[in-house]
Tab-separated table of C-alpha atoms and ligand atoms in Angstrom:
chain	number	residue	atom	x	y	z
A	1	MET	CA	112.592	168.809	86.118
A	2	ARG	CA	112.106	165.483	87.777
A	3	THR	CA	114.797	164.543	90.581
A	4	ILE	CA	115.623	160.974	90.776
A	5	THR	CA	118.060	159.279	92.909
A	6	LEU	CA	121.064	157.535	91.439
A	7	ILE	CA	122.992	154.849	93.463
A	8	ASN	CA	125.982	154.332	91.316
A	9	GLY	CA	126.899	151.237	93.313
A	10	ASP	CA	130.595	149.852	93.325
A	11	GLY	CA	132.533	147.571	91.295
A	12	ILE	CA	131.455	148.234	87.674
A	13	GLY	CA	128.555	150.482	89.026
A	14	PRO	CA	130.183	153.746	88.530
A	15	GLU	CA	131.169	152.855	84.854
A	16	ILE	CA	127.908	151.734	83.836
A	17	SER	CA	125.743	154.410	85.649
A	18	GLU	CA	128.130	157.207	83.985
A	19	ALA	CA	127.367	155.644	80.613
A	20	VAL	CA	123.718	155.521	81.146
A	21	VAL	CA	123.474	159.028	82.677
A	22	LYS	CA	125.355	160.122	79.392
A	23	ILE	CA	122.934	158.451	77.387
A	24	ILE	CA	119.703	159.505	79.141
A	25	LYS	CA	121.036	163.142	78.793
A	26	ALA	CA	121.976	162.756	75.095
A	27	SER	CA	118.184	161.580	74.372
A	28	GLY	CA	117.185	165.165	75.397
A	29	LEU	CA	115.431	164.312	78.707
A	30	ASN	CA	116.557	166.369	81.467
A	31	ILE	CA	116.784	164.763	85.101
A	32	ASN	CA	118.287	166.035	88.026
A	33	TRP	CA	120.332	163.006	89.427
A	34	GLU	CA	120.529	163.039	93.283
A	35	LEU	CA	123.644	160.940	93.455
A	36	GLN	CA	123.874	158.708	96.730
A	37	THR	CA	126.842	156.493	96.923
A	38	ALA	CA	126.658	153.106	98.592
A	39	GLY	CA	128.433	149.865	99.015
A	40	THR	CA	132.094	148.745	99.811
A	41	ASP	CA	133.520	152.354	98.813
A	42	VAL	CA	131.627	154.013	101.786
A	43	ILE	CA	131.988	151.283	104.651
A	44	GLU	CA	135.389	152.994	105.668
A	45	LYS	CA	133.888	156.388	106.052
A	46	GLU	CA	130.407	155.955	107.155
A	47	GLY	CA	130.518	152.604	108.760
A	48	THR	CA	127.867	150.993	106.940
A	49	PRO	CA	127.276	150.129	103.062
A	50	LEU	CA	123.956	151.306	103.029
A	51	PRO	CA	123.839	155.163	105.001
A	52	LYS	CA	120.430	156.449	106.212
A	53	ARG	CA	120.726	159.152	103.657
A	54	VAL	CA	120.454	156.756	100.872
A	55	ILE	CA	117.121	155.539	101.899
A	56	GLU	CA	115.819	159.110	102.856
A	57	SER	CA	116.770	160.433	99.429
A	58	ILE	CA	114.640	157.371	97.672
A	59	LYS	CA	111.938	158.135	100.160
A	60	LYS	CA	111.782	161.823	99.154
A	61	ASN	CA	112.243	161.458	95.379
A	62	LYS	CA	110.063	158.159	95.227
A	63	ILE	CA	112.184	156.783	92.335
A	64	ALA	CA	115.727	155.364	92.215
A	65	LEU	CA	118.122	153.926	89.424
A	66	LYS	CA	120.415	151.602	91.162
A	67	ALA	CA	123.801	150.084	89.939
A	68	PRO	CA	124.921	146.991	91.605
A	69	VAL	CA	126.662	147.047	95.066
A	70	THR	CA	128.842	144.396	96.478
A	71	THR	CA	127.836	142.467	99.528
A	72	PRO	CA	130.886	141.951	101.729
A	73	ILE	CA	131.301	138.207	102.684
A	74	GLY	CA	131.766	137.406	106.165
A	75	LYS	CA	131.769	141.089	107.508
A	76	GLY	CA	128.385	140.863	109.069
A	77	PHE	CA	126.753	143.311	106.695
A	78	ARG	CA	123.278	142.667	105.615
A	79	SER	CA	122.977	142.717	101.799
A	80	VAL	CA	122.146	146.185	100.643
A	81	ASN	CA	119.842	145.191	98.111
A	82	VAL	CA	117.750	142.989	100.606
A	83	GLN	CA	118.053	146.020	103.064
A	84	LEU	CA	116.635	148.449	100.633
A	85	ARG	CA	113.798	146.170	99.361
A	86	LYS	CA	112.908	145.544	103.165
A	87	GLU	CA	112.923	149.260	104.362
A	88	LEU	CA	111.076	150.560	101.338
A	89	ASP	CA	108.564	147.640	101.120
A	90	LEU	CA	109.492	147.116	97.562
A	91	TYR	CA	107.134	144.017	97.229
A	92	ALA	CA	107.075	143.416	93.580
A	93	ASN	CA	110.205	142.316	91.745
A	94	LEU	CA	109.752	142.708	88.041
A	95	ARG	CA	111.844	141.380	85.382
A	96	PRO	CA	110.748	141.874	81.477
A	97	CYS	CA	112.831	139.261	79.356
A	98	LYS	CA	112.569	139.780	75.596
A	99	ASN	CA	115.053	139.090	72.864
A	100	LEU	CA	117.567	141.667	71.769
A	101	PRO	CA	118.918	142.078	67.981
A	102	ASN	CA	121.932	140.362	67.382
A	103	VAL	CA	122.127	138.610	70.841
A	104	LYS	CA	122.181	134.980	69.808
A	105	THR	CA	120.048	132.475	72.118
A	106	ARG	CA	118.415	129.397	71.758
A	107	PHE	CA	114.877	130.993	70.862
A	108	ASP	CA	114.086	134.442	69.142
A	109	ASN	CA	110.634	134.741	70.291
A	110	VAL	CA	110.828	135.282	74.155
A	111	ASN	CA	108.698	137.969	75.676
A	112	ILE	CA	107.951	137.069	79.289
A	113	VAL	CA	107.627	139.308	82.186
A	114	VAL	CA	108.340	137.647	85.652
A	115	VAL	CA	106.540	139.189	88.673
A	116	ARG	CA	108.113	137.861	91.798
A	117	GLU	CA	106.817	138.274	95.307
A	118	ASN	CA	109.644	139.822	97.291
A	119	THR	CA	108.973	139.990	100.968
A	120	GLU	CA	108.121	136.643	102.267
A	121	ASP	CA	108.274	132.747	101.570
A	122	LEU	CA	111.301	130.986	102.525
A	123	TYR	CA	113.201	134.366	102.374
A	124	ALA	CA	111.788	135.565	105.531
A	125	GLY	CA	114.695	134.082	107.178
A	126	ILE	CA	113.096	132.383	109.894
A	127	GLU	CA	115.330	129.416	110.789
A	128	ARG	CA	116.339	127.000	113.484
A	129	GLN	CA	118.811	124.411	114.204
A	130	ALA	CA	116.335	121.966	115.631
A	131	ASP	CA	118.964	119.710	116.715
A	132	GLU	CA	122.471	118.831	116.052
A	133	ASN	CA	121.160	117.180	112.723
A	134	THR	CA	118.249	118.886	111.674
A	135	ALA	CA	117.742	122.375	110.304
A	136	GLU	CA	114.147	123.929	109.658
A	137	SER	CA	113.305	126.914	107.516
A	138	ILE	CA	109.771	128.244	107.685
A	139	LYS	CA	107.854	129.207	104.496
A	140	ILE	CA	105.748	132.153	105.306
A	141	ILE	CA	102.659	132.747	102.765
A	142	THR	CA	100.213	135.401	103.645
A	143	ARG	CA	96.862	136.130	101.888
A	144	ALA	CA	97.693	140.007	101.994
A	145	ALA	CA	101.135	139.609	100.409
A	146	SER	CA	99.717	137.093	97.876
A	147	GLU	CA	96.787	139.196	96.783
A	148	ARG	CA	99.005	142.312	96.677
A	149	ILE	CA	101.465	140.661	94.048
A	150	SER	CA	98.665	138.974	92.243
A	151	LYS	CA	96.918	142.433	91.870
A	152	PHE	CA	100.540	143.863	90.602
A	153	ALA	CA	100.902	141.088	87.994
A	154	PHE	CA	97.114	141.853	86.575
A	155	ASN	CA	97.605	145.832	86.649
A	156	TYR	CA	100.876	145.289	84.898
A	157	ALA	CA	99.242	143.293	82.489
A	158	VAL	CA	96.308	145.601	81.700
A	159	ASN	CA	98.506	148.457	81.527
A	160	ASN	CA	101.002	146.907	79.192
A	161	ASN	CA	98.542	145.200	76.718
A	162	ARG	CA	99.334	141.646	78.175
A	163	LYS	CA	97.108	138.962	77.550
A	164	GLU	CA	97.528	136.183	80.121
A	165	VAL	CA	98.904	136.034	83.483
A	166	CYS	CA	100.008	132.557	84.884
A	167	VAL	CA	100.436	131.705	88.345
A	168	VAL	CA	103.158	129.418	89.438
A	169	THR	CA	103.292	127.143	92.545
A	170	LYS	CA	103.896	123.657	94.136
A	171	ALA	CA	100.367	123.703	95.659
A	172	ASN	CA	100.002	119.983	94.685
A	173	ILE	CA	102.601	119.353	97.533
A	174	MET	CA	102.589	122.423	99.727
A	175	LYS	CA	98.867	122.455	99.876
A	176	LEU	CA	98.446	125.127	102.777
A	177	SER	CA	101.216	127.453	101.775
A	178	ASP	CA	101.392	127.218	97.943
A	179	GLY	CA	97.741	126.620	98.065
A	180	LEU	CA	96.996	130.109	99.697
A	181	PHE	CA	98.928	131.947	97.130
A	182	LEU	CA	96.934	129.998	94.393
A	183	ASN	CA	93.612	130.762	95.864
A	184	SER	CA	94.680	134.441	96.623
A	185	PHE	CA	95.528	134.509	92.825
A	186	ARG	CA	92.180	132.874	91.786
A	187	ALA	CA	90.187	135.472	94.110
A	188	VAL	CA	92.008	138.459	92.643
A	189	ALA	CA	91.725	137.153	89.005
A	190	GLN	CA	87.812	137.674	89.584
A	191	ASP	CA	88.325	141.523	89.126
A	192	TYR	CA	90.281	141.197	85.928
A	193	PRO	CA	88.019	139.207	83.516
A	194	GLN	CA	89.692	140.882	80.371
A	195	VAL	CA	92.817	138.850	81.253
A	196	LYS	CA	93.382	135.087	80.514
A	197	THR	CA	94.542	133.242	83.650
A	198	ARG	CA	96.563	129.899	83.687
A	199	GLU	CA	98.056	127.745	86.601
A	200	ILE	CA	101.179	125.874	86.373
A	201	LEU	CA	103.313	123.905	88.639
A	202	VAL	CA	107.067	125.046	89.007
A	203	ASP	CA	108.764	122.097	87.811
A	204	ASN	CA	106.633	121.767	84.631
A	205	LEU	CA	107.001	125.553	84.184
A	206	CYS	CA	110.858	125.030	84.007
A	207	MET	CA	110.565	122.316	81.303
A	208	GLN	CA	108.281	124.261	79.287
A	209	LEU	CA	110.493	127.394	79.640
A	210	VAL	CA	113.459	125.572	78.051
A	211	GLN	CA	111.383	123.896	75.316
A	212	ASN	CA	109.014	126.639	74.376
A	213	PRO	CA	109.313	129.922	76.196
A	214	ALA	CA	107.060	131.650	73.575
A	215	GLN	CA	103.818	130.317	75.102
A	216	PHE	CA	104.160	132.624	78.344
A	217	ASP	CA	103.378	135.839	78.725
A	218	VAL	CA	103.187	137.203	82.744
A	219	LEU	CA	104.330	134.887	85.330
A	220	VAL	CA	103.654	135.664	89.227
A	221	LEU	CA	105.822	133.658	91.676
A	222	PRO	CA	106.263	133.460	95.302
A	223	ASN	CA	109.554	134.731	96.233
A	224	LEU	CA	111.816	131.633	96.027
A	225	TYR	CA	110.306	130.130	92.816
A	226	GLY	CA	110.605	133.728	91.367
A	227	ASP	CA	114.204	133.905	92.265
A	228	ILE	CA	115.092	130.868	90.505
A	229	VAL	CA	112.670	131.095	87.465
A	230	SER	CA	113.637	134.946	86.800
A	231	ASP	CA	117.262	133.882	86.484
A	232	LEU	CA	116.378	131.216	84.145
A	233	CYS	CA	114.330	133.615	81.919
A	234	ALA	CA	117.403	136.083	82.021
A	235	GLY	CA	119.371	133.271	80.571
A	236	LEU	CA	116.713	132.746	77.823
A	237	ILE	CA	117.622	136.094	76.399
A	238	GLY	CA	121.353	136.410	76.586
A	239	GLY	CA	122.249	136.523	80.404
A	240	LEU	CA	123.196	139.012	82.714
A	241	GLY	CA	124.702	141.754	80.573
A	242	VAL	CA	121.137	142.302	79.188
A	243	ALA	CA	118.636	141.428	81.933
A	244	ARG	CA	116.880	144.387	83.450
A	245	GLY	CA	114.909	144.455	86.740
A	246	ALA	CA	112.917	146.691	89.144
A	247	ASN	CA	111.712	146.568	92.813
A	248	ILE	CA	108.562	148.218	93.235
A	249	GLY	CA	106.278	149.092	96.092
A	250	GLU	CA	103.558	151.332	96.951
A	251	ASP	CA	105.207	154.197	97.614
A	252	CYS	CA	108.843	154.072	95.981
A	253	ALA	CA	110.384	152.102	92.890
A	254	VAL	CA	114.099	150.998	92.806
A	255	PHE	CA	115.411	150.234	88.984
A	256	GLU	CA	118.315	148.001	88.859
A	257	PRO	CA	119.813	145.321	86.445
A	258	VAL	CA	119.748	141.552	87.400
A	259	HIS	CA	123.549	141.156	87.643
A	260	GLY	CA	126.008	142.172	90.498
A	261	SER	CA	129.072	144.452	90.692
A	262	ALA	CA	131.557	142.287	88.453
A	263	PRO	CA	134.689	142.873	90.443
A	264	ASP	CA	136.405	140.694	88.019
A	265	ILE	CA	135.967	143.511	85.246
A	266	LYS	CA	135.790	146.473	87.466
A	267	GLY	CA	137.477	149.652	86.050
A	268	GLN	CA	138.503	147.793	82.890
A	269	ASN	CA	136.051	149.605	80.286
A	270	LYS	CA	134.624	145.918	79.543
A	271	ALA	CA	131.375	146.250	81.394
A	272	ASN	CA	128.107	146.258	79.312
A	273	PRO	CA	125.836	149.019	80.368
A	274	SER	CA	122.798	147.628	78.668
A	275	ALA	CA	121.082	145.804	81.601
A	276	LEU	CA	121.283	149.097	83.761
A	277	LEU	CA	120.202	151.249	80.444
A	278	LEU	CA	117.164	148.891	80.099
A	279	SER	CA	116.404	149.193	83.735
A	280	ALA	CA	116.504	152.938	83.169
A	281	VAL	CA	114.049	152.481	80.219
A	282	GLU	CA	111.723	150.597	82.460
A	283	MET	CA	111.919	153.422	84.863
A	284	LEU	CA	111.106	156.115	82.408
A	285	HIS	CA	107.733	153.936	81.331
A	286	TYR	CA	107.051	154.176	85.274
A	287	ILE	CA	107.284	157.822	85.250
A	288	ASN	CA	105.489	158.129	81.982
A	289	GLU	CA	108.274	159.329	79.841
A	290	HIS	CA	107.287	156.733	77.215
A	291	SER	CA	108.674	158.432	74.146
A	292	TYR	CA	112.059	159.040	75.663
A	293	ALA	CA	111.904	155.396	76.816
A	294	ASN	CA	111.186	153.821	73.384
A	295	LYS	CA	113.770	156.274	71.978
A	296	ILE	CA	116.615	155.125	74.272
A	297	GLU	CA	115.403	151.288	73.616
A	298	ASN	CA	115.384	151.822	69.851
A	299	ALA	CA	118.844	153.472	69.741
A	300	LEU	CA	120.171	150.310	71.815
A	301	TYR	CA	118.547	147.902	69.562
A	302	LYS	CA	119.909	149.604	66.606
A	303	THR	CA	123.469	149.608	67.929
A	304	LEU	CA	123.108	145.744	68.472
A	305	ALA	CA	121.504	145.425	65.135
A	306	GLN	CA	124.651	146.944	63.733
A	307	GLY	CA	126.816	144.531	65.210
A	308	PHE	CA	128.211	146.698	68.040
A	309	CYS	CA	128.471	145.096	71.263
A	310	THR	CA	130.422	144.272	74.459
A	311	ALA	CA	132.797	141.387	75.014
A	312	ASP	CA	130.246	139.411	77.314
A	313	LEU	CA	128.128	139.351	74.018
A	314	GLY	CA	130.867	138.246	71.956
A	315	GLY	CA	131.723	141.793	70.528
A	316	THR	CA	134.940	144.144	70.508
A	317	CYS	CA	133.359	147.195	71.861
A	318	GLY	CA	134.333	148.675	75.575
A	319	THR	CA	131.726	150.385	77.759
A	320	LYS	CA	132.525	153.786	76.352
A	321	GLU	CA	132.725	152.898	72.844
A	322	PHE	CA	129.460	150.967	72.858
A	323	SER	CA	127.786	153.832	74.681
A	324	ASP	CA	128.877	156.472	72.072
A	325	LYS	CA	127.457	154.268	69.379
A	326	ILE	CA	124.307	154.403	71.147
A	327	ILE	CA	124.549	157.952	71.522
A	328	GLU	CA	125.093	158.334	67.692
A	329	ASN	CA	121.981	156.124	67.138
A	330	LEU	CA	119.702	158.354	69.189
B	1	LIG	P1	128.035	139.382	89.165
B	1	LIG	O1	126.616	139.467	88.432
B	1	LIG	O2	128.604	140.499	89.705
B	1	LIG	O3	129.116	138.513	87.813
B	1	LIG	C1	128.898	137.321	87.323
B	1	LIG	C2	129.859	137.250	86.133
B	1	LIG	O4	129.061	138.140	85.047
B	1	LIG	C3	131.035	137.932	86.028
B	1	LIG	O5	131.858	137.263	85.123
B	1	LIG	C4	131.016	139.231	85.606
B	1	LIG	O6	131.991	139.842	85.103
B	1	LIG	C5	129.706	138.954	84.516
B	1	LIG	N1	128.955	140.259	84.587
B	1	LIG	C6	128.069	140.820	85.318
B	1	LIG	N2	127.640	142.000	84.877
B	1	LIG	C7	128.057	142.435	83.772
B	1	LIG	C8	127.937	143.461	82.858
B	1	LIG	N3	127.329	144.217	83.159
B	1	LIG	N4	128.827	143.114	81.745
B	1	LIG	C9	129.728	142.237	81.441
B	1	LIG	N5	129.793	141.157	82.368
B	1	LIG	C10	128.790	141.271	83.325
B	1	LIG	O7	127.843	138.301	90.061
B	1	LIG	P2	128.820	137.709	91.441
B	1	LIG	O8	130.170	137.590	91.044
B	1	LIG	O9	128.040	136.781	91.874
B	1	LIG	O10	128.510	138.975	92.371
B	1	LIG	C11	129.475	140.131	92.734
B	1	LIG	C12	128.931	140.951	93.805
B	1	LIG	O11	127.770	141.525	93.393
B	1	LIG	C13	128.493	140.155	95.015
B	1	LIG	O12	129.206	140.834	95.926
B	1	LIG	C14	127.025	140.213	95.075
B	1	LIG	O13	126.730	140.119	96.313
B	1	LIG	C15	126.712	141.425	94.329
B	1	LIG	N6	125.231	141.309	93.713
B	1	LIG	C16	124.810	142.497	93.779
B	1	LIG	C17	123.700	142.717	93.272
B	1	LIG	C18	122.892	143.906	93.265
B	1	LIG	O14	123.256	144.899	93.725
B	1	LIG	N7	121.689	143.999	92.814
B	1	LIG	C19	122.863	141.692	92.552
B	1	LIG	C20	123.711	140.270	92.437
B	1	LIG	C21	124.924	140.295	92.863
């Protein structure tokens, strides 16, 4: 039986984790979940929202399913999410964005995979106050990281039957930094002649995405553009309650929804478990449990198609009722 680290998070994390674990169990797949608590609920006891044991557990098991964790504001703790990505070198942020049945959006043919570089760019956090009226932030782009993320995007395309990878930059203005990202992409593309390539500037991409998103397949972007564009794409398919995600490195992978800990609906049986469930579906594909992944995704789709959904999608189901319907449909 496969052991997987489960970080059940805080806020709505424990409720949606419970629902997802129950659904996976009902699918017939046996997983030995190694529960690791993290976030605000453990600070008092352990002095940190991300105890070492959590990192060690993921390093040992290589795979984790993670519910959201609150970043305490103004208490000096670094974001658990940023820390995890750094410590485990989870360099690729993957967000597949695909329409779901009965989730009404402006377009019904979106099927985009956003691949975001997760380790550098303006997120390197190198800032200084040059003088009282001037702040500087340094954008770091390296050939190694740019080639690594391009390879990841092409491999994803090949392994998932995708036809095109589109690189997104602003290389017309940032000729050196974004130019390096673009040139690294071009170099890597030579090794994947079977995949079509496209190059687009990020401003044009945003306009095209809100007018005709169906034209895009796999997008690969530096960190900052990737952060913004992946939220735009989540909006195209119905928003936070259904947006799945993963952070993937050479050794470990952490699967987590895009949304946060939603403290406003904590403990009220209102949270939509779909985003965490779909992140788990990605995880099952990653560990080659394709049949269980498809079975669970189909049960979710069937449940939505029957008109059942949580309040964020305009429905009347609570977390528990919605999960029970999915289990009925498995
Ligand atoms: P949020 O995503 O928690 O909530 C934004 C809005 O969406 C709220 O109205 C919330 O009720 C709703 N929402 C989110 N997920 C939902 C779900 N599954 N079902 C139904 N409604 C849902 O974003 P917010 O409020 O900015 O952040 C809250 C906390 O979460 C912060 O401490 C933030 O740092 C943390 N956070 C953690 C992330 C992670 O662990 N990966 C990611 C984003 C934020």
